[in-house]
Coordinates of C-alpha atoms and ligand atoms in Angstrom, one line a residue:
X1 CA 144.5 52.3 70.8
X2 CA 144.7 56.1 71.1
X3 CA 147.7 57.3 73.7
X4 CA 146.8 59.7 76.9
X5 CA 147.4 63.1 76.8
X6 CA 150.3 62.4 79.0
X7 CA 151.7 60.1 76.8
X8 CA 152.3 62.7 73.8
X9 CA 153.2 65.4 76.3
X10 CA 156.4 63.0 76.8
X11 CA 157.6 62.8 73.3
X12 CA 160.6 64.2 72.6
X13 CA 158.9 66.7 70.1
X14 CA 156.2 67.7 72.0
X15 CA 158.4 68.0 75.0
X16 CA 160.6 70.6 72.8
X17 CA 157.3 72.4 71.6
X18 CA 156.6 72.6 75.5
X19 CA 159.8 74.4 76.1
X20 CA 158.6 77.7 73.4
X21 CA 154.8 77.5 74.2
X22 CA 152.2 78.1 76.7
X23 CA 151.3 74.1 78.3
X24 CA 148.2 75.3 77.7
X25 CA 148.4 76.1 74.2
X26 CA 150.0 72.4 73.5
X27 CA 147.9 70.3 75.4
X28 CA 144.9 72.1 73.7
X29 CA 146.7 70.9 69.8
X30 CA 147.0 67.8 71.8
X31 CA 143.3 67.0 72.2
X32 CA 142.6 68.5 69.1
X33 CA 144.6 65.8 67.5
X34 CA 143.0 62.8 69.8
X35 CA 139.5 64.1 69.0
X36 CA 140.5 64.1 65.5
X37 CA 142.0 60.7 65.7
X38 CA 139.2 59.3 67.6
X39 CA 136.7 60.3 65.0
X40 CA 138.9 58.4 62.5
X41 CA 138.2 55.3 64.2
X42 CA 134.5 55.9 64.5
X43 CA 134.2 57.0 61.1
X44 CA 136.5 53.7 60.5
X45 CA 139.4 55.1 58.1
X46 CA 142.4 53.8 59.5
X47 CA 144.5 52.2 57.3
X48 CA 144.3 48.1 57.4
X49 CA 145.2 46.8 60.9
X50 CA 146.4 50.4 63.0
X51 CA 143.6 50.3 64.8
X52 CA 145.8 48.8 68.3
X53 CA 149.0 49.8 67.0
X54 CA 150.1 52.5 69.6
X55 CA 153.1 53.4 68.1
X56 CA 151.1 54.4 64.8
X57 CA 148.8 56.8 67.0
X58 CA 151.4 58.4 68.8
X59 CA 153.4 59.3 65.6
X60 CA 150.1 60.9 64.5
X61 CA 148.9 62.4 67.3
X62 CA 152.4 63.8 67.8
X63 CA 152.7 65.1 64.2
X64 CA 149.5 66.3 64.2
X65 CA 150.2 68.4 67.4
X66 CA 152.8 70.2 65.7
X67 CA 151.1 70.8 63.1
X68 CA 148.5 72.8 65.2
X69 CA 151.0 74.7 67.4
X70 CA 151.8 75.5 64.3
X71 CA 149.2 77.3 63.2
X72 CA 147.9 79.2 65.9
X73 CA 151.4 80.9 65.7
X74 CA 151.5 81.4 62.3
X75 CA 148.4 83.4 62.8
X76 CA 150.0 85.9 65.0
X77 CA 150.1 89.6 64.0
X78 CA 153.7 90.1 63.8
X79 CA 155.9 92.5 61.7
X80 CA 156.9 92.1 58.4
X81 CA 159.7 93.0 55.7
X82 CA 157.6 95.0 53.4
X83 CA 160.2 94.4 50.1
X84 CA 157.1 95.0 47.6
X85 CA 158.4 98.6 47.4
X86 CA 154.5 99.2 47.1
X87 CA 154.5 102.5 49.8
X88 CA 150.7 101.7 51.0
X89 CA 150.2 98.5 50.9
X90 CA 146.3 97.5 52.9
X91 CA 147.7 93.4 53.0
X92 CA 150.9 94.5 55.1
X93 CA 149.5 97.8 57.5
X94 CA 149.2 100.6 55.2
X95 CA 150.8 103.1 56.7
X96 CA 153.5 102.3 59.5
X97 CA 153.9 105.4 62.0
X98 CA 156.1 108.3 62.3
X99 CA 158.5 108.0 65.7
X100 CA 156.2 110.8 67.4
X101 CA 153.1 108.7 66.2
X102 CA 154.7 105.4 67.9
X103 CA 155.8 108.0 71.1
X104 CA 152.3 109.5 71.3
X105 CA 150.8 106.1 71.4
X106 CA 153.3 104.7 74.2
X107 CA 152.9 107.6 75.9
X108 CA 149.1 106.8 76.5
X109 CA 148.5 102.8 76.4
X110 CA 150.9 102.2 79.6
X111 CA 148.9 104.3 81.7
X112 CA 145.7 106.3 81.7
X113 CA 144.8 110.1 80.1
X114 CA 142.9 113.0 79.6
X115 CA 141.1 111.3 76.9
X116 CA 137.7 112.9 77.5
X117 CA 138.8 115.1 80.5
X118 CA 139.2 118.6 80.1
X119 CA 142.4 119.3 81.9
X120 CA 141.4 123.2 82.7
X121 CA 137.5 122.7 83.6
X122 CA 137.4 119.2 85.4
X123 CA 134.4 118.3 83.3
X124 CA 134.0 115.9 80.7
X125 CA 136.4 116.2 77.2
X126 CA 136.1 115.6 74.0
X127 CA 138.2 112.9 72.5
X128 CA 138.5 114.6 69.4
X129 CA 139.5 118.0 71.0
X130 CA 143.6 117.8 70.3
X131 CA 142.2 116.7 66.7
X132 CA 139.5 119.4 65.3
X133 CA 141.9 122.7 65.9
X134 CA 144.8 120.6 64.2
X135 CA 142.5 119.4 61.4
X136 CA 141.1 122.9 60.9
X137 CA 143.9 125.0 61.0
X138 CA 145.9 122.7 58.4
X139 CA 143.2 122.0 56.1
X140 CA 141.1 125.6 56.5
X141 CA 137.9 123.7 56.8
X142 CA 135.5 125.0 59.6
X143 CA 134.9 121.9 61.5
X144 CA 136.1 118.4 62.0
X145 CA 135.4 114.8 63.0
X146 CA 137.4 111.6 63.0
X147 CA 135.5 107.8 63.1
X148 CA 137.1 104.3 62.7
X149 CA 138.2 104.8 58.9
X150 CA 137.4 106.3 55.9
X151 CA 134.3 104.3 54.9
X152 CA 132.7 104.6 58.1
X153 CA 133.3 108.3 57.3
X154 CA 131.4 108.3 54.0
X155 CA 128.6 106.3 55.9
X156 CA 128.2 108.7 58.7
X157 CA 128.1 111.8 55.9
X158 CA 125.1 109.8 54.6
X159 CA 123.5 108.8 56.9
X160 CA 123.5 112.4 58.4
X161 CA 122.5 114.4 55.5
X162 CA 120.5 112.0 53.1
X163 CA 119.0 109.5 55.0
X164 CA 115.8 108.7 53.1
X165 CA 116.7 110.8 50.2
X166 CA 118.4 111.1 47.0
X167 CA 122.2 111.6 46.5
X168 CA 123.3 112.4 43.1
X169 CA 126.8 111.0 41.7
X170 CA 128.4 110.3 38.3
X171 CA 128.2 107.1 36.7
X172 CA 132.1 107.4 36.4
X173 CA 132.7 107.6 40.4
X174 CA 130.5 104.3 41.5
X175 CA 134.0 103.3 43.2
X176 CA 135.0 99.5 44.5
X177 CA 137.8 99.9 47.5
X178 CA 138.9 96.3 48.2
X179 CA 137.6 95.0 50.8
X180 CA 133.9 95.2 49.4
X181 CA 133.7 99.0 49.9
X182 CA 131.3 99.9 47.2
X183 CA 129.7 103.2 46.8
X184 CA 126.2 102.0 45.8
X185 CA 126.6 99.2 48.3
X186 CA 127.8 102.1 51.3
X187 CA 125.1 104.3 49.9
X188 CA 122.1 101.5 50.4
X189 CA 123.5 101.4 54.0
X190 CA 123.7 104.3 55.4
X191 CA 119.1 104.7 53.7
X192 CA 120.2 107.4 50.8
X193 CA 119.0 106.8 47.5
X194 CA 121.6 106.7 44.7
X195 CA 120.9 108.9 41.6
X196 CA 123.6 108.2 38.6
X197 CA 123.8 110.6 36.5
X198 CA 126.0 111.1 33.7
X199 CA 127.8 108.1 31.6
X200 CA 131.5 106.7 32.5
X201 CA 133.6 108.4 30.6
X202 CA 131.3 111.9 30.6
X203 CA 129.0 114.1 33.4
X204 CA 128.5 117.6 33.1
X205 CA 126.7 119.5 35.3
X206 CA 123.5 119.6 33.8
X207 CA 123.7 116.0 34.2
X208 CA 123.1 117.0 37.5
X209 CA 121.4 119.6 37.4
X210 CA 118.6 118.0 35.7
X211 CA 118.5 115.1 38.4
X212 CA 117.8 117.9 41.0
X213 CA 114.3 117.6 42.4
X214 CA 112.8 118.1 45.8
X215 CA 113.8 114.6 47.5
X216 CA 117.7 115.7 46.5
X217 CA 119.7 115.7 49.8
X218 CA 123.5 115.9 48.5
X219 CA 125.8 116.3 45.5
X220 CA 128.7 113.9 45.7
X221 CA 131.5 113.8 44.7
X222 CA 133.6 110.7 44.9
X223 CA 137.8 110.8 43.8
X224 CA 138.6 107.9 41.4
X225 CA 141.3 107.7 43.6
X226 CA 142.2 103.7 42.3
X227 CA 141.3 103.8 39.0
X228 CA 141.5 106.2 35.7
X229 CA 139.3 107.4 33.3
X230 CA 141.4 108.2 30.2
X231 CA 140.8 109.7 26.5
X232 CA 137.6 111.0 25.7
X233 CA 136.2 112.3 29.5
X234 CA 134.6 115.2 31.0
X235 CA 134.5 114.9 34.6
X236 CA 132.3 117.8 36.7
X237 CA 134.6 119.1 39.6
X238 CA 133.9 119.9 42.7
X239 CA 134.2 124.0 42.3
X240 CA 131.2 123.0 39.6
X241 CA 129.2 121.4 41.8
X242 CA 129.5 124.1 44.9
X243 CA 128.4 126.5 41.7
X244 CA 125.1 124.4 41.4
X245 CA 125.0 123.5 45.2
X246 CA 124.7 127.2 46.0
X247 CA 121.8 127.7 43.2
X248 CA 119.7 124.7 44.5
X249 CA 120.9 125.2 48.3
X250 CA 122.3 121.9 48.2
X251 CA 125.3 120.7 49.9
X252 CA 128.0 119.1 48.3
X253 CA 130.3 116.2 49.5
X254 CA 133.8 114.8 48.5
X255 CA 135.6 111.9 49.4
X256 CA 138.9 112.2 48.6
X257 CA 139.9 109.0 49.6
X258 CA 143.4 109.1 50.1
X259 CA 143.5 112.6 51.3
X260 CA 146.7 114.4 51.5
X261 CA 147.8 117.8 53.0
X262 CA 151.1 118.4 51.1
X263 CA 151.4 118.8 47.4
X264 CA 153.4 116.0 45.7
X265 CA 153.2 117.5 42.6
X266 CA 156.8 119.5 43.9
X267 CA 158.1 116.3 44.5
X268 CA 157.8 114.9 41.0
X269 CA 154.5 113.2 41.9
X270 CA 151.1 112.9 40.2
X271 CA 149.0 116.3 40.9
X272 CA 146.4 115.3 43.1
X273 CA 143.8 117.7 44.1
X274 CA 145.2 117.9 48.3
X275 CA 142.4 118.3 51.3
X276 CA 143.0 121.9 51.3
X277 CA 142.5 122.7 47.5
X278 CA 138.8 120.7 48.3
X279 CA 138.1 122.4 50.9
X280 CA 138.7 126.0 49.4
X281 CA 136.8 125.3 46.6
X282 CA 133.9 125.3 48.7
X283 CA 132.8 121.6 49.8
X284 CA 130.7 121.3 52.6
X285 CA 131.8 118.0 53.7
X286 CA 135.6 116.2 53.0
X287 CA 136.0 112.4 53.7
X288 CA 139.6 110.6 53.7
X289 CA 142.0 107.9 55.2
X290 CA 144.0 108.4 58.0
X291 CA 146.2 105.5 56.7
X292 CA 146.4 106.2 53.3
X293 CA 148.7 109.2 51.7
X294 CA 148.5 110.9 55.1
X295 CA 150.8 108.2 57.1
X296 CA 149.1 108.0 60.1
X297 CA 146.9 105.3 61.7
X298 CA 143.1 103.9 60.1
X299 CA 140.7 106.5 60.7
X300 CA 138.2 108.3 58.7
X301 CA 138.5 112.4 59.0
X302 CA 135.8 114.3 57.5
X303 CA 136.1 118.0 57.2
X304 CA 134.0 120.5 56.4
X305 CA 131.4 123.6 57.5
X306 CA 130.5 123.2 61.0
X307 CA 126.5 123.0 60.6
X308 CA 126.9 119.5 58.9
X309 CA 130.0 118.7 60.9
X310 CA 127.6 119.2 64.2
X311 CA 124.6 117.2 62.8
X312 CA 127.3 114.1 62.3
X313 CA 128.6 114.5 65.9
X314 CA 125.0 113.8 67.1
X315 CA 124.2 111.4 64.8
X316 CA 124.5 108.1 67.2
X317 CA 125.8 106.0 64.1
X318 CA 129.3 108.1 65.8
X319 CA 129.3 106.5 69.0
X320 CA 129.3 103.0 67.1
X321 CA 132.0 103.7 64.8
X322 CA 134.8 106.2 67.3
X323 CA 138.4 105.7 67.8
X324 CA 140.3 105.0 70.2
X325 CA 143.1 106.8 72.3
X326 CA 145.6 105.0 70.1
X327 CA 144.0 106.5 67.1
X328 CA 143.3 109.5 68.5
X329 CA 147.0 109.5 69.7
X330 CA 148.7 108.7 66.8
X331 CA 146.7 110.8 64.3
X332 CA 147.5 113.6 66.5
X333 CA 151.4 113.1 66.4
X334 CA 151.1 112.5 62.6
X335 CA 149.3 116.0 61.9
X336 CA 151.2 117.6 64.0
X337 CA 154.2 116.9 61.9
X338 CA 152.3 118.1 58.7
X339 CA 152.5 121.5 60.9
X340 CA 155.5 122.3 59.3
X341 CA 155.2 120.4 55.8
X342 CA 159.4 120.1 55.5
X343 CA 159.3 118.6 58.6
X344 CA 156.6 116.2 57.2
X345 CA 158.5 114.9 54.3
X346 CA 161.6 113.7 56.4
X347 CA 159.4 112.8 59.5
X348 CA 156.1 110.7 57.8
X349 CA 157.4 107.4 56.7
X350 CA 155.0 107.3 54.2
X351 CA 156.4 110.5 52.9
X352 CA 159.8 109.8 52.9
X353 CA 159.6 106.6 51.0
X354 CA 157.4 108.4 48.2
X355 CA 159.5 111.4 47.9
X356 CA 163.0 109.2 47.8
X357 CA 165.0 110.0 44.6
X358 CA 166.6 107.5 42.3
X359 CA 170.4 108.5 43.7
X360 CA 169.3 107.5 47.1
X361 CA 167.6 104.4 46.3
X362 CA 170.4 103.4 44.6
X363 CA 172.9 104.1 46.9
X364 CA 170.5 102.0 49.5
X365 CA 170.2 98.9 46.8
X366 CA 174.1 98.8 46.1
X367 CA 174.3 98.0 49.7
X368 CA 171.8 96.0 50.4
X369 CA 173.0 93.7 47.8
X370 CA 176.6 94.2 49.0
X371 CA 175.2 92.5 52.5
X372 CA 173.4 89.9 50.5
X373 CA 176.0 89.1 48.5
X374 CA 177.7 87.7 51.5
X375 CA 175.2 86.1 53.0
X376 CA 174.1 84.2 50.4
X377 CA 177.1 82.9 49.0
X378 CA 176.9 80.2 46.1
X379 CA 173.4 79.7 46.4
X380 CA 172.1 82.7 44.0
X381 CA 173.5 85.5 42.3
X382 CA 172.5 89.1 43.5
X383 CA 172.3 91.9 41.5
X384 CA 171.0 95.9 41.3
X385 CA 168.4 96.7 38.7
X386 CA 166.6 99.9 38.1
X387 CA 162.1 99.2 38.4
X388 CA 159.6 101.1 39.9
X389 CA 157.3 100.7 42.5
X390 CA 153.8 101.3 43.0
X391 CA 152.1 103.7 45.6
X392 CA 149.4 101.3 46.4
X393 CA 146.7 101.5 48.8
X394 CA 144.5 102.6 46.5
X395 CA 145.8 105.7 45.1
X396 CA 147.8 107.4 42.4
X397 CA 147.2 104.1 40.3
X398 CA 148.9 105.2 36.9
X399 CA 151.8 106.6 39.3
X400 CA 155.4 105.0 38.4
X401 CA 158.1 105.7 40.8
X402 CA 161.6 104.7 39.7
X403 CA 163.6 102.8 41.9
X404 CA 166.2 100.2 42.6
X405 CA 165.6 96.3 43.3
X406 CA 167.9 94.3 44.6
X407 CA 167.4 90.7 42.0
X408 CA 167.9 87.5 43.9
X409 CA 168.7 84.6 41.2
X410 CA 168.6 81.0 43.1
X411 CA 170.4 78.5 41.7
X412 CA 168.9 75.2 43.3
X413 CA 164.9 77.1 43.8
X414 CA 163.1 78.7 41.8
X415 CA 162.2 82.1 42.7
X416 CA 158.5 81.3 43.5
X417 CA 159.7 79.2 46.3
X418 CA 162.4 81.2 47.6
X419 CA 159.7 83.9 48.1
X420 CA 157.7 81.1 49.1
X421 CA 160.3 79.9 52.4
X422 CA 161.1 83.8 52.9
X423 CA 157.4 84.7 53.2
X424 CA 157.1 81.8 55.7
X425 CA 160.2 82.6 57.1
X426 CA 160.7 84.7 60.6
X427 CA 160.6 87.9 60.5
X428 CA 158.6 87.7 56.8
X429 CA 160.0 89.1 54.0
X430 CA 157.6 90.2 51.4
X431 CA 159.4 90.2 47.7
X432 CA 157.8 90.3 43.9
X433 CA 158.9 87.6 41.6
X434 CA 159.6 88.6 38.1
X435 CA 161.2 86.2 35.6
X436 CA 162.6 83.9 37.7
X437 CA 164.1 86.2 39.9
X438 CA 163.2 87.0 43.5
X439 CA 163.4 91.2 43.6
X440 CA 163.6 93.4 46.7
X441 CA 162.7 97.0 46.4
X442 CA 164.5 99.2 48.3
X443 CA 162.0 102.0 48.5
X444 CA 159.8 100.2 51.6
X445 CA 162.8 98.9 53.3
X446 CA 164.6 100.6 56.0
X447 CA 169.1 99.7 56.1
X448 CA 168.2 98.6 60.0
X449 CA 166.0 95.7 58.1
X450 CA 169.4 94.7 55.7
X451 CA 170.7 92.1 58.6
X452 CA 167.8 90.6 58.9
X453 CA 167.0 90.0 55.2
X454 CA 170.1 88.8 54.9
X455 CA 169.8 86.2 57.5
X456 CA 165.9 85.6 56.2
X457 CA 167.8 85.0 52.8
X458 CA 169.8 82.8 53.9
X459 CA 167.9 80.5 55.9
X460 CA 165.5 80.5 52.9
X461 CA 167.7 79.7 50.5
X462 CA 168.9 76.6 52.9
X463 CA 165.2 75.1 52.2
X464 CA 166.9 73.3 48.7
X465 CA 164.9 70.3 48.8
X466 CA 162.4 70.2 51.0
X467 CA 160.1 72.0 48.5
X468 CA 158.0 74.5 50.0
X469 CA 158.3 73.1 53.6
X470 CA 157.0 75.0 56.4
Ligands
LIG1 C1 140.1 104.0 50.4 C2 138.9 104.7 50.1 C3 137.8 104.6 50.9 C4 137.8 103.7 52.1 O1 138.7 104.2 53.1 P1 139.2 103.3 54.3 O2 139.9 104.2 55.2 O3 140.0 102.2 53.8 O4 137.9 102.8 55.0 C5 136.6 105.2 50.6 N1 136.5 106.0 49.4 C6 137.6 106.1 48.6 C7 137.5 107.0 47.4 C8 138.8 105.5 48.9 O5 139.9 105.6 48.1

């Protein structure tokens, strides 16, 4: 004997879910659970005589209901502790935005803008027209574009310039992004033929050269940007392959991947060949994130001479794959901050937690752990320890950036669950476990996050027993 819907809305539990939830949201997990319920009896899997006990059904139904609530809010986008002390990090965001990036994109969701207006004419805009004159002047390319992200970017270039045609590219640069982006599989999309040339470790360009025919549409050029090839390599650059573009009138592509603008080699960083340093050595067409090294928000920018840069902007592939004035918002805040490259480096989040030094880190660890140390009292020991982090998202993957960790050492858990009951917890706190001990890495946490790890610690560490209860 199932209860009404009226019935379970008057339990004490429900009644208390009521009071932090939409009704509508609750009675819905209500009828979930009586549909549920009622295909049990159907499907006759009760256990042994509950079939008229009430009671039975409404403690169920009840629990069941919870249960549900449950999980519709824990699929919420919310923020999260980022304690990985990986810098880009796809799972948790990427990259989180500069203050002028989260101004510039207030600014324009609470009311409307000049999105495609031009302001001076009265006529129709372009929405990319505050981004091509910032794009060109910092990267010295002729022309720009900016789509949805970085592998629409690569699909557009294709599609533009060599659909039904051949597109040469090492065997050593066949890339897999997560998230199933695949060159070969990208290429096949976007109608281009693939042509590998060359072996994994070694391509030269006469590897290319002798793939050149008359169905050849594009050299590209694709930065390893997630993996390394190490020891015995030769890899053709992309000054060689302008050299042989020019001879066969060919042009040439790059994606960069995570393109940056500033050179982190004068921070102590891993050189990586920047936007610019592409560009002037002569590539007709430059792909890369928006979200990865650069700090700003997903987009694809491409980059390059204007007659390819033109052809893409009429492709209608462009129209399917735009941004939006959030994007277009944000991305503009974040290069304008790369105007003056200083600036950049204290203003870019991303930038400011990959070019933190040791001293610093320290500094923010001893305290952090000071506040934990509180906090926590018997339940674990907290300690400072010197690690390093990972850049992440995909780029500079042999990179190793010392830093400090804060150790959490449970007593009564062990350290998967406290990370367990943390990452459940509210706000999230994201941590790496490492010999049975819980670590936090300074490096992605900002001190206005310390009171609330603390109190996320706590609470966590107060889950002693019920196992990895939600
Ligand atoms: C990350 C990456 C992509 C995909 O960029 P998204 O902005 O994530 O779509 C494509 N190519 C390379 C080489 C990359 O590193």
């Amino acid at each position: 004997m199932l209860p009404s819907v009226d019935e379970v809305l008057r339990d004490g539990r429900v009644l208390h879910l009521l009071a932090g939830h939409p009704r509508q949201v609750v009675v819905r997990a209500v009828r979930k659970a009586l549909a549920e319920e009622r295909r049990a009896i159907l499907d006759g899997v009760l256990p042994e005589g509950k079939v008229e006990d009430k009671t039975f059904f409404l403690d169920v139904i009840t629990r069941k209901t919870l249960e549900n609530v449950d999980r519709t809010v824990r699929h919420k986008l919310r923020p999260v502790i980022n304690a990985t002390g990986v810098v880009l990090h796809t799972n948790l965001g990427r990259a989180p935005f500069s203050e002028g990036a989260r101004e510039a994109v207030n600014s324009v969701i609470s009311g409307y803008s000049n999105l495609e207006l031009d302001l001076d004419t009265g006529k129709r805009g372009s929405r990319y027209a505050p981004l091509e004159p910032l794009l060109v002047s910092l990267t010295g390319a002729e022309a720009a574009l900016v789509v949805n992200n970085n592998a629409a970017a690569v699909l557009l270039a294709l599609s533009t310039l060599a659909r039904g045609r051949e597109v040469i590219v090492s065997r050593g640069q066949l890339v897999e992004i997560g998230g199933s982006f695949r060159v070969p599989e990208v290429m096949a999309q976007s109608g281009a033929r693939l042509v590998e040339v060359g072996t994994t470790n070694k391509t030269y360009p006469d590897d290319y050269r002798q793939a050149i025919n008359q169905n050849t549409a594009l050299l590209l050029h694709v930065h390893t940007s997630n993996y390394r090839i190490i020891g015995f390599t030769r890899e053709t650059s992309v000054a060689e392959l302008v050299e042989l573009g020019r001879a066969f009138s060919l042009p040439v592509m790059s994606d960069l991947g995570s393109g940056f603008l500033v050179d982190l080699n004068r921070y102590g960083l891993p050189g990586e060949p920047t936007v610019q340093e592409v560009v002037g050595a002569g590539a007709d067409v430059v792909t890369f994130s928006g979200d990865k090294l650069l700090g700003g928000p997903q987009a694809g920018i491409i980059v390059g001479k204007s007659r390819y840069i033109e052809a893409m902007k009429k492709n209608p592939l462009t129209r399917a794959i735009r941004i939006d004035k959030m994007t277009v918002a944000a991305l503009e805040a974040t290069l304008r901050e790369y105007l003056d490259e200083n600036h950049a480096i204290r203003t870019v989040p991303v930038l400011q937690m990959l070019t933190a030094g040791p001293e610093q880190l320290k500094e923010k660890a001893l305290q952090l752990a000071g506040i934990l140390s509180e906090s926590v009292k018997e339940k674990a020991s907290i300690y400072v320890e010197e690690d390093s982090s990972a850049v992440g998202g995909g780029a500079m993957p042999t990179a190793v950036l010392p830093t400090f960790v804060v150790a959490v050492c449970p007593v009564q858990m062990s350290a998967g669950d406290l990370q367990e009951a943390l990452r459940r917890g509210e706000p999230a706190v994201i941590g790496r476990v490492r010999e049975e001990r819980l670590l936090l890495d300074v490096r992605t946490v900002s001190g206005g996050q310390f009171q609330m790890i603390a109190k996320a610690l706590a609470k966590a560490l107060d889950k002693t027993g019920e196992g990895a209860a939600v």
